[in-house]
Coordinates of C-alpha atoms in Angstrom, one line a residue:
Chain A
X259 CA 0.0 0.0 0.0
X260 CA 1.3 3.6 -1.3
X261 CA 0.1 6.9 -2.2
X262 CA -0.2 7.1 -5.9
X263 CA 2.4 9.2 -7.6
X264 CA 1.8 12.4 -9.8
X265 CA 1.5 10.5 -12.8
X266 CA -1.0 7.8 -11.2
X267 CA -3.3 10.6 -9.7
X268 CA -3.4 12.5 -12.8
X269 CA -4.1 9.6 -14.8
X270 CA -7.2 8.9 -11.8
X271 CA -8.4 12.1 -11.6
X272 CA -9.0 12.4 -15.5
X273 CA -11.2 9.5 -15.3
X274 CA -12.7 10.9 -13.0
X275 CA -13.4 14.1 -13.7
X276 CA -14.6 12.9 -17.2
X277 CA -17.5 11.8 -14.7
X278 CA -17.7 13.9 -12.3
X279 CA -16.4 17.1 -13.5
X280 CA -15.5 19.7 -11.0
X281 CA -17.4 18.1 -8.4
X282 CA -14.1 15.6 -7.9
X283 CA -13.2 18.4 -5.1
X284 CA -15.3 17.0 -3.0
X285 CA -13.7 14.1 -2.9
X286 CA -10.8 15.1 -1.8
X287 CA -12.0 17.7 0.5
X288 CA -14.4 16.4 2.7
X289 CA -16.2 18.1 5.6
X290 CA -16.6 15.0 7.3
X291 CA -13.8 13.0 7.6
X292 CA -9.7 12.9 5.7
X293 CA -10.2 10.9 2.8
X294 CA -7.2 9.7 0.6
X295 CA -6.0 7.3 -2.6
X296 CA -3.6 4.2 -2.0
X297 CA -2.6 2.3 -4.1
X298 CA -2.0 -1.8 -3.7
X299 CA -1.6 -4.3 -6.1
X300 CA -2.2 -2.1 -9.2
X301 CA -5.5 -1.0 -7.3
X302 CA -6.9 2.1 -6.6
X303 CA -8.4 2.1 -3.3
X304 CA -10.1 5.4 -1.8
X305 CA -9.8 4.9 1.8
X306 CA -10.8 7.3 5.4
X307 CA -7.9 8.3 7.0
X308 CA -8.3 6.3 10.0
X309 CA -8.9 2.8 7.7
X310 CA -5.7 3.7 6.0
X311 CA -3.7 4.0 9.3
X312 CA -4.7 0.7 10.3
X313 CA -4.3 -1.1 7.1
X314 CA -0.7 -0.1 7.6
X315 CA -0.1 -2.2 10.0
X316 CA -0.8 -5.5 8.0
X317 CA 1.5 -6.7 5.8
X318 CA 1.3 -6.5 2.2
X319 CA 0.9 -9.9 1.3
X320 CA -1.6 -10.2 4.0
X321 CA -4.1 -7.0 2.7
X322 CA -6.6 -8.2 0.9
X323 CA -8.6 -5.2 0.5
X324 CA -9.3 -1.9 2.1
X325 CA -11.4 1.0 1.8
X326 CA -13.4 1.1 -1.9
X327 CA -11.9 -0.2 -4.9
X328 CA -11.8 2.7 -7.8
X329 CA -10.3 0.6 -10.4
X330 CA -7.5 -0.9 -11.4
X331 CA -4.1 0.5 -13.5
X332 CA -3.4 -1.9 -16.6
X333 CA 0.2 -3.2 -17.2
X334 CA 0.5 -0.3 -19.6
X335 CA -0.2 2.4 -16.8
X336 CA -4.1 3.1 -17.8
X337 CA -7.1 3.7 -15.2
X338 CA -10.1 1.6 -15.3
X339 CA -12.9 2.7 -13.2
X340 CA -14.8 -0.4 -11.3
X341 CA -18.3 -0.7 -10.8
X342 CA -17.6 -0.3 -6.9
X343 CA -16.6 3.3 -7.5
X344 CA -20.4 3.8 -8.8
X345 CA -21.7 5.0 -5.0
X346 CA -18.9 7.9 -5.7
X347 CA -19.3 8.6 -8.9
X348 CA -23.7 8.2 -9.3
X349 CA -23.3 10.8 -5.8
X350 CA -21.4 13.5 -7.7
X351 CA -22.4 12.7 -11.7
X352 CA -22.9 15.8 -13.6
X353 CA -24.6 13.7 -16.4
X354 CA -27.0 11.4 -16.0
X355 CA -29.2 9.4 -18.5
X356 CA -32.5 7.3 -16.8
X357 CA -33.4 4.1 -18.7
X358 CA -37.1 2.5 -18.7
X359 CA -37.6 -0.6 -17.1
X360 CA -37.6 -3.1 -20.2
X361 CA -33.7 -1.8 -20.9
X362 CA -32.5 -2.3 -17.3
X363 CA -31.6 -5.9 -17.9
X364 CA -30.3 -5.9 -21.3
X365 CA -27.8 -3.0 -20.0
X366 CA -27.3 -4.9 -17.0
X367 CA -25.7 -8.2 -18.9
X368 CA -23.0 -5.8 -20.2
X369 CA -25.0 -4.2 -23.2
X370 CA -24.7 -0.8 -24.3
X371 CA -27.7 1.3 -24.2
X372 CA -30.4 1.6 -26.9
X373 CA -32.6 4.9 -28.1
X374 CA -35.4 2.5 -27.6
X375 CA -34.6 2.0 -24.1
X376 CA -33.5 5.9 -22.9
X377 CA -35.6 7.2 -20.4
X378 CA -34.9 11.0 -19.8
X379 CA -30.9 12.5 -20.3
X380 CA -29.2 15.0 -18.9
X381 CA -30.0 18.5 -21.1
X382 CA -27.1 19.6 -22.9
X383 CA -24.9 16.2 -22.6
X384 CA -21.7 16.3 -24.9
X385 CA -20.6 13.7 -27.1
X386 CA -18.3 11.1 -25.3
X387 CA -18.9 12.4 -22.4
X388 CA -19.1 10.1 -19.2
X389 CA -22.5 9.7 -17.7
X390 CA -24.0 7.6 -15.1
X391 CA -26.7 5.0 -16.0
X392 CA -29.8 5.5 -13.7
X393 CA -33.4 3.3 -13.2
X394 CA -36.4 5.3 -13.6
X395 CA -36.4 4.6 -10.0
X396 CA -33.1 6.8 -9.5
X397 CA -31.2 4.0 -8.4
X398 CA -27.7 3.8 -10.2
X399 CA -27.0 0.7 -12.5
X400 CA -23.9 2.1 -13.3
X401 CA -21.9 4.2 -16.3
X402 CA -21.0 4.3 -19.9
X403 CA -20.0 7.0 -22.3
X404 CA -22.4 9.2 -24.6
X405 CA -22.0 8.5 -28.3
X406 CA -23.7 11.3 -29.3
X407 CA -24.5 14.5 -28.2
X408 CA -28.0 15.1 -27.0
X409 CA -29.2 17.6 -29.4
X410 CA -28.0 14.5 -32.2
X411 CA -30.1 11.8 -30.4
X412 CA -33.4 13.0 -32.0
X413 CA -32.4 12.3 -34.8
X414 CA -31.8 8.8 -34.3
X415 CA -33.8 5.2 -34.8
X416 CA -34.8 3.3 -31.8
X417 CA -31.6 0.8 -32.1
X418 CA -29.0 3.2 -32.7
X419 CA -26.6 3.1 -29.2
X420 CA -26.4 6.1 -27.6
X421 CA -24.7 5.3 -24.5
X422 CA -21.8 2.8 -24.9
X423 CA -21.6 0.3 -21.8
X424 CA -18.5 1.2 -19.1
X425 CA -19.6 -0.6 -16.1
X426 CA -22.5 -1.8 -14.3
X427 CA -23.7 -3.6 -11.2
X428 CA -24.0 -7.0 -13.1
X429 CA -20.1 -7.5 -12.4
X430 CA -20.5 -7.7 -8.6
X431 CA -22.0 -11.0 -9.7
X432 CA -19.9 -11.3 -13.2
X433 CA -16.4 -10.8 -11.8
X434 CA -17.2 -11.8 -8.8
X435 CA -13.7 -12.6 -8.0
X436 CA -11.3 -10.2 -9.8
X437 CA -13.4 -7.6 -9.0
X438 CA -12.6 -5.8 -5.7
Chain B
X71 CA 28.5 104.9 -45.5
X72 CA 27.8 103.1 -42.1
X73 CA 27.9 99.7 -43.1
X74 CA 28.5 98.5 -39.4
X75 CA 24.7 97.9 -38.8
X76 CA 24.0 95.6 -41.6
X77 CA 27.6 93.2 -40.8
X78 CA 25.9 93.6 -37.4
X79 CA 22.6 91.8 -38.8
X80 CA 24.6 89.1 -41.4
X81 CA 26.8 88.0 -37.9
X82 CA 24.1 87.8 -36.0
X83 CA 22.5 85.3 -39.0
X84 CA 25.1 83.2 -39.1
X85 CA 27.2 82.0 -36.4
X86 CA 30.8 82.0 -35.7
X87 CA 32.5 79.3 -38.3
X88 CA 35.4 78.5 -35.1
X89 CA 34.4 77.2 -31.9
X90 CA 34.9 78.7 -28.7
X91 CA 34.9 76.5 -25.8
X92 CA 36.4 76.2 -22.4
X93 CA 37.8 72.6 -23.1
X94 CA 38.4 72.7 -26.4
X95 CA 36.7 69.7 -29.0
X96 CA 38.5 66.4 -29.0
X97 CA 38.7 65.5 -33.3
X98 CA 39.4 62.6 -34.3
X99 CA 39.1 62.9 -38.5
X100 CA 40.2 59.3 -39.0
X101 CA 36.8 58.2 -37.3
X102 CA 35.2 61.5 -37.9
X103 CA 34.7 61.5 -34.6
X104 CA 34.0 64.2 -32.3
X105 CA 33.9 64.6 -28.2
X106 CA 33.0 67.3 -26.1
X107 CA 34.4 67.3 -23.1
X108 CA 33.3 69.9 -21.6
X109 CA 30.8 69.8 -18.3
X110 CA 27.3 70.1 -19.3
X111 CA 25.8 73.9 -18.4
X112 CA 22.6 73.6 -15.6
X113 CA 20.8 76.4 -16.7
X114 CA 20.9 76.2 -20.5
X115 CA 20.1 72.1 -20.4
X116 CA 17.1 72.7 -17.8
X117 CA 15.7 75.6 -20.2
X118 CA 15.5 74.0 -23.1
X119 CA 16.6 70.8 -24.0
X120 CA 16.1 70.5 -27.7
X121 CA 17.8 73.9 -28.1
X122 CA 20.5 73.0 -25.9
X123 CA 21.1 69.7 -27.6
X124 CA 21.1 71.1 -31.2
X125 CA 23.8 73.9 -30.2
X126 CA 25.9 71.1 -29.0
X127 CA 25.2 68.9 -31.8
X128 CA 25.8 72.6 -34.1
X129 CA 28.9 73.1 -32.2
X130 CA 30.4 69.3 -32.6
X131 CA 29.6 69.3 -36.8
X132 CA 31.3 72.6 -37.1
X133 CA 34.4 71.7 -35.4
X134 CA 34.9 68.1 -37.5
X135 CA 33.7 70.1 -40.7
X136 CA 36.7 73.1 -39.7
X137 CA 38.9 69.9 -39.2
X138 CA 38.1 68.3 -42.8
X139 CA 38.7 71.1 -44.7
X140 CA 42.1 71.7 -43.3
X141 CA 43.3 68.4 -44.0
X142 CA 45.8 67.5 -47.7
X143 CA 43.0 66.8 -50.3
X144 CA 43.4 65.2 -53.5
X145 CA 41.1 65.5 -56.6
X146 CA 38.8 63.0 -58.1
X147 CA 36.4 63.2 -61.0
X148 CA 33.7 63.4 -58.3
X149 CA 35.6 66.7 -56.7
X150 CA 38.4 66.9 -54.5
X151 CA 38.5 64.3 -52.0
X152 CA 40.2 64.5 -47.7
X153 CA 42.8 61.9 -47.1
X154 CA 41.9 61.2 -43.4
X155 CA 44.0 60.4 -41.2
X156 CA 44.6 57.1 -39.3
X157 CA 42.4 57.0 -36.1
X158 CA 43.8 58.2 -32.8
X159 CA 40.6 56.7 -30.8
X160 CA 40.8 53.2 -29.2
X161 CA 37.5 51.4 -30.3
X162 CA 36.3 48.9 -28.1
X163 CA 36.7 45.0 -29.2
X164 CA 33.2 44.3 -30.7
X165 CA 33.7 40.9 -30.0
X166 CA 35.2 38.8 -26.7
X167 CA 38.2 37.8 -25.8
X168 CA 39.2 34.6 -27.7
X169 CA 39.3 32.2 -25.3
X170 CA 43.0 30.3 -24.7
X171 CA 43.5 27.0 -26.1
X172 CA 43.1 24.1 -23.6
X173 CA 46.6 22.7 -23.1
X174 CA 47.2 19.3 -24.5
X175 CA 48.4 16.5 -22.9
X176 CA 52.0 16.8 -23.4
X177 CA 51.7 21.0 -22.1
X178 CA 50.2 20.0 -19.0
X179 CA 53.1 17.5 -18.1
X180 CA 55.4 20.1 -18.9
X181 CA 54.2 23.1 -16.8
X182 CA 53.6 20.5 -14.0
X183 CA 57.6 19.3 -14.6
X184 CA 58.7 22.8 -15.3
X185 CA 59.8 21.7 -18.6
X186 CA 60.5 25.1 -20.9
X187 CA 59.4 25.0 -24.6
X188 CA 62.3 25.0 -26.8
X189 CA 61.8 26.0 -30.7
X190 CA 63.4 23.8 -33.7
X191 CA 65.1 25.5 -36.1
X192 CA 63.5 24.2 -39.7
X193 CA 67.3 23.8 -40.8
X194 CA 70.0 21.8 -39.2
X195 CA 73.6 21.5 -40.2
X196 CA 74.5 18.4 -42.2
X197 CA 78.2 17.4 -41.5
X198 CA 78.9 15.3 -44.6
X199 CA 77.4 18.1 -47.4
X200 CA 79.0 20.7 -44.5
X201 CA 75.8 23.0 -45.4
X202 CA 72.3 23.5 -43.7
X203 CA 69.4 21.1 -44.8
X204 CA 65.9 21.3 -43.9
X205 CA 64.8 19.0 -41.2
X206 CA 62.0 17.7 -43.0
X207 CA 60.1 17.8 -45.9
X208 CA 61.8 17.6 -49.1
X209 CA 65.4 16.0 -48.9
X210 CA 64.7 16.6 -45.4
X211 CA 67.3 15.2 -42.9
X212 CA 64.8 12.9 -41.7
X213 CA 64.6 11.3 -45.3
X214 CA 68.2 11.0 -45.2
X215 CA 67.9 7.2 -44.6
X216 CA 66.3 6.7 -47.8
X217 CA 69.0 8.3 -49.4
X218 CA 71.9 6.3 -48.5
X219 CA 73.9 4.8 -51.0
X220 CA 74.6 1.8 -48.5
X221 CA 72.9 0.5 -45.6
X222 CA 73.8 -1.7 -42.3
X223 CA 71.5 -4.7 -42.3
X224 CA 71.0 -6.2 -38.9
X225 CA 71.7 -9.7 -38.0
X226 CA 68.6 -11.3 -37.8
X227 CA 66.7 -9.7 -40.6
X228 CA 64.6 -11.3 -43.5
X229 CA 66.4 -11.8 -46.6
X230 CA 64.3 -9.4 -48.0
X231 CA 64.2 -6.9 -45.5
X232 CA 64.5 -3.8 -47.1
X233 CA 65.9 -0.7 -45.2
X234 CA 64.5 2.3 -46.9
X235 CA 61.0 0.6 -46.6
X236 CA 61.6 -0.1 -42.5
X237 CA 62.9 3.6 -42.4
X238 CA 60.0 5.0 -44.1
X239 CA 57.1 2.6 -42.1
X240 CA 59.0 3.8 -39.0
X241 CA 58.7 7.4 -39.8
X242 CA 55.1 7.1 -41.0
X243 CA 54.4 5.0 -37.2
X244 CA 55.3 8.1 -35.7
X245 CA 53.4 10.5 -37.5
X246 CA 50.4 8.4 -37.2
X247 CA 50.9 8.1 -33.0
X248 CA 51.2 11.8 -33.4
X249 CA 48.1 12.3 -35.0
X250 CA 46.3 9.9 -32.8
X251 CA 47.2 11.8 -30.0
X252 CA 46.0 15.2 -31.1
X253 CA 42.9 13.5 -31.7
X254 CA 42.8 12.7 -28.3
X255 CA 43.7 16.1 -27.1
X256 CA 40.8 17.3 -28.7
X257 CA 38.6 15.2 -27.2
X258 CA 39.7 15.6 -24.3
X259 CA 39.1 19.5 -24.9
X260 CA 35.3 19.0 -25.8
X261 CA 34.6 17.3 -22.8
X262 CA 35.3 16.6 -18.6
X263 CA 36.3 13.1 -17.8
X264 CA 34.2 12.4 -15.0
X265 CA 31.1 13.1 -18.5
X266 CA 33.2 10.2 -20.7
X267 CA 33.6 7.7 -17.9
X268 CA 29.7 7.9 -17.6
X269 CA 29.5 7.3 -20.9
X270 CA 31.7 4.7 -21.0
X271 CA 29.8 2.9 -17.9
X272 CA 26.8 3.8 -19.7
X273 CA 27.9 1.9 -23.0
X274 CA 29.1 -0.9 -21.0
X275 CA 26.2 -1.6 -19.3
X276 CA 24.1 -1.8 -22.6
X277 CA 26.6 -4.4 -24.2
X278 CA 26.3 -6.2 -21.0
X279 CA 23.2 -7.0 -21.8
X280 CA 22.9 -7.2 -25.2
X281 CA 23.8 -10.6 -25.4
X282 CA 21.2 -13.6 -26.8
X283 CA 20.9 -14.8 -22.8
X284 CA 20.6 -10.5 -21.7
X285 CA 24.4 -11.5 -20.1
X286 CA 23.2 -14.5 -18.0
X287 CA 25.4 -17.0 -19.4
X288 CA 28.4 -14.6 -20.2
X289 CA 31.9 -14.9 -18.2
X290 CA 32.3 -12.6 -15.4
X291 CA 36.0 -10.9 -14.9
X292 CA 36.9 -10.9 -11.9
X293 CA 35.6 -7.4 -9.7
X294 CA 32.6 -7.4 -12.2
X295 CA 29.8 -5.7 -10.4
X296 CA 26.3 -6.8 -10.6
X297 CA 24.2 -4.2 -12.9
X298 CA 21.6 -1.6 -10.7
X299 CA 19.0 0.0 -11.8
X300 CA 17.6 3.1 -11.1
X301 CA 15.2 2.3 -8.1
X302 CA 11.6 4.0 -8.1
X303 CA 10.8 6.1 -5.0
X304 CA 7.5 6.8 -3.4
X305 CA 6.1 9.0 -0.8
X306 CA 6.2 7.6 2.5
X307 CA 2.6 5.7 3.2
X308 CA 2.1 7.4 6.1
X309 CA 2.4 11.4 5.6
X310 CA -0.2 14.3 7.4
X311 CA -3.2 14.0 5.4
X312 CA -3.1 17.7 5.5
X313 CA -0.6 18.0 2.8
X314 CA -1.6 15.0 0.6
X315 CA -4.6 16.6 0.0
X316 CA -2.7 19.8 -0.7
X317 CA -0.7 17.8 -3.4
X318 CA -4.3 16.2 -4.6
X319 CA -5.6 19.9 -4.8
X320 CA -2.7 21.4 -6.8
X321 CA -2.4 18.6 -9.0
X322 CA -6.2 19.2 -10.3
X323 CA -5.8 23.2 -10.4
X324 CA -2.8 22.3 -12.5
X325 CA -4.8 20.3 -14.9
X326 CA -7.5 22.5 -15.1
X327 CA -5.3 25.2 -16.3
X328 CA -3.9 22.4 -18.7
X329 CA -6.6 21.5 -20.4
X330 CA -7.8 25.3 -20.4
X331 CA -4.7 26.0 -22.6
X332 CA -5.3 23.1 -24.4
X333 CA -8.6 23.7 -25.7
X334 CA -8.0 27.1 -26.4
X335 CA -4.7 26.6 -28.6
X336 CA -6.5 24.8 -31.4
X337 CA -9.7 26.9 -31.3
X338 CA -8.0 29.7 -32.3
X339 CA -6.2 28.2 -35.6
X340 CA -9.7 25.7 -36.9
X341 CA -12.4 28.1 -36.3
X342 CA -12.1 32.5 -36.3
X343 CA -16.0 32.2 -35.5
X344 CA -16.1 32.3 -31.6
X345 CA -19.3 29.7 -31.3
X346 CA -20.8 30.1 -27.7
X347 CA -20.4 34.2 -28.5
X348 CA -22.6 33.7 -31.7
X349 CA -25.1 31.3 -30.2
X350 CA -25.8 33.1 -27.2
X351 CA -26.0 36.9 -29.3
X352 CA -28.7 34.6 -32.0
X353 CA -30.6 33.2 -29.0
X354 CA -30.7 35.8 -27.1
X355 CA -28.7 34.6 -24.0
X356 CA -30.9 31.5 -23.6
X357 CA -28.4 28.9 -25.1
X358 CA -28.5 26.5 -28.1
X359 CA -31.4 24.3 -27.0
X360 CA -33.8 27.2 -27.1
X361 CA -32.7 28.6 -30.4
X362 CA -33.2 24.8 -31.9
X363 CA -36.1 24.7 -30.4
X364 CA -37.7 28.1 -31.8
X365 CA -36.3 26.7 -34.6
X366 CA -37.9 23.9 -35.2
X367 CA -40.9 25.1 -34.3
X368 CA -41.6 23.1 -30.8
X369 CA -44.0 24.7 -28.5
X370 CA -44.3 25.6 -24.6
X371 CA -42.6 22.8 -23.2
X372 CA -39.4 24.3 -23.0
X373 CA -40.7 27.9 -22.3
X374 CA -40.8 28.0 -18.8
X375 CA -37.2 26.6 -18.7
X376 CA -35.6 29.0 -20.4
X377 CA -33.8 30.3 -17.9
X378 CA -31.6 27.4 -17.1
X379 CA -30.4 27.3 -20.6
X380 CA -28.5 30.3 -20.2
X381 CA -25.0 30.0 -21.0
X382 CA -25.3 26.2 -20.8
X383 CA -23.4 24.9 -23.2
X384 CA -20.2 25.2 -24.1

């Protein structure tokens, strides 16, 4: 377990922010309690100060996990958010896109999202922006980038994709075991 | 006839041709220079400048002009012609100070052994033609081998050993050791030796490694040391949580300013047309989505929203 260096926050913080934009402040500056990134194993964990200081005293092959699990750096040196992160990310999301009931499962078995099956979206959504994936019932299935701008989505028939698939809660039960 | 009155008016037009001063003018003709070296008068200078500039500047062209037309002319088809001088003033070097030569190998042994350079003479005197011959170059004395009519052959040479050739191959060995050191010299000029040694480690380590087994299966020389990397270094786990948050902080106002700059470079060379200016000026101030929608043609939904659309996109 280790802080992350310049070069691993940036690359965290850019995912990130593609999210949740400005609002990533608040995740580093919380009112309630020190919060901080570590990184162990390649992971990215987000960790309270006071869970961090006590995970130091296990040794390394002995921590399994601590705190949340952000994601993951690949053997190349790129971020990929986890699904875990989505309590975070769904918290502070500065786009959002609801999707009716009948396109809940098929984005939930790792598909990306249809016209057919978009609910309401975020006015004024970019193009390849990152969004997070919402149930008409507001609860957060998890998150995907736009592929088209909302203004271009009128435009579209029912099949076209509009949101491509990122994450969602499926893989709590899909990768089970690399997961966390 | 009074007269006086109207030599009064033509002196008081034009000035005095010489020039009174309390230092006189320094002249240099050569560089057609001119200095004043007198103090500059308070009360004329804080009166009027310009004036007081332009009767010094008057004063100076006379004097070199008084100083030009007394010097030895000589005529031209374009009209007589002043031979000036050679300058008396010392002009500044333009340029530095050429810097001295590095010493060599050989001049640094011989300051350190006080060894004083002594100059050859190009001609040395030949005893057998009792005159003076060059000492090398053509016929030079050091040629004088080749030359010989007869020749001492050693005991254990070839049988066809040929002296002028072994003369010649040994003279030429020395002028290549000769060159090879000055091409050392000047390497050792361009550069420290503590910066070639690295280099040399450097280009060591690679072929130390470049090997079809990466140098597992090569043989080791004896004091061979094992090859170290550079070592990665990270904060310490445990540091105040006041300044890692700091760091967090300043890192994302640094890439916000980034990626400010970036989106701004490219902007300005694609597209003159500043788009969120024009959109907002056509709409109104209430954003792209209203103006599409007016557009279109769409009705009240959107009407009572307006508001929010206000500088919305970007």
């Amino acid at each position: 377990m280790r802080p992350l260096t310049e070069e691993e926050s940036k690359a965290v913080f850019t995912k990130l922010a593609n999210y949740i934009g400005k609002n990533l402040v608040h995740l580093i500056d919380r009112p309630d309690e020190p919060y901080c990134f570590r990184l162990h194993r390649d992971r990215v964990y987000y960790v309270s100060e006071s869970s961090m200081r006590l995970g130091i005293s296990v040794a390394r092959p002995n921590l399994v996990s601590l705190g949340t699990c952000f994601g993951k750096f690949s053997k190349s040196g790129k971020f990929k958010l986890h699904i875990t992160a989505l309590d975070y990310v769904a918290q502070y999301a500065k786009y959002k896109i609801w999707i009716k009931p009948n396109g809940e499962m098929p984005f939930l078995y790792g598909n990306h999202v249809v016209k057919a099956h978009l609910g309401r979206i975020t006015e004024d959504t970019p193009e390849h922006q990152g969004v997070v994936v919402f149930s008409m019932s507001d609860i957060p299935l998890g998150f995907g980038v736009t592929a088209r701008s909302t203004v271009d989505t009128r435009k579209l028939d029912p099949t076209a994709i509009i949101v491509f698939h990122q994450a969602d809660v499926g893989e709590y039960l899909r990768d089970e075991d690399t997961l966390f | 006839m009074d007269v006086s009155n109207i030599l009064a008016a033509h002196a008081a037009k034009y000035q005095a041709v010489t020039v009174e001063k309390e230092t006189p003018l320094d002249v240099d003709p050569g560089l057609l220079l001119v200095t004043d070296l007198n103090p500059i008068e308070e009360e004329t200078y804080n009166e009027n400048l310009e004036e007081h500039l332009q009767s010094l500047a008057r004063d100076g062209v006379q004097a070199l002009m008084a100083s030009l037309f007394s010097l030895p002319t000589k005529t031209s088809p374009d009209g007589p012609l002043a031979i000036l001088p050679p300058p008396v003033y010392q002009l500044p070097r333009a340029k530095p100070l050429p810097k001295p030569k590095p010493p060599t190998k050989w001049e640094k042994f011989a300051a350190a052994k006080g060894i004083s350079h002594k100059t050859k003479e190009k001609k040395v005197w030949d005893e057998e033609k009792q005159d003076w011959v060059d000492r090398w170059g053509r016929h030079g004395k050091n040629k004088e081998v080749r030359e010989q009519w007869i020749h001492e052959v050693p005991l254990n040479a070839d049988a066809d050993w040929d002296p002028r050739k072994a003369a010649r191959d040994e003279r030429k060995e020395r002028v290549a050791k000769n060159e090879k050191k000055a091409q050392q010299n000047l390497a050792r000029a361009s550069r420290p030796q503590s910066e070639r040694n690295e280099e040399i480690e450097r280009t060591l380590a690679t072929t130390r490694i470049s090997t079809a087994s990466m140098g597992k299966f090569d043989k080791k020389l004896d004091g061979e040391k094992k090859i170290r990397g550079v070592k990665r270094k990270f904060d310490p786990t445990e540091v105040p949580i006041a300044t890692e948050k700091k760091n967090s902080l300043d890192l994302l106002a640094k890439m916000e300013s980034d990626s400010k700059k970036m989106r701004r470079e490219p902007r300005g060379e694609e597209n003159p047309l500043n788009v969120r200016k024009a959109i907002n000026r056509a709409s109104g101030g209430r954003g792209g989505i209203a103006l599409g929608r007016e557009l279109s043609g769409g009705g009240g939904r959107g009407r009572g929203r307006g508001g929010r659309g206000r500088g919305g996109r970007r």
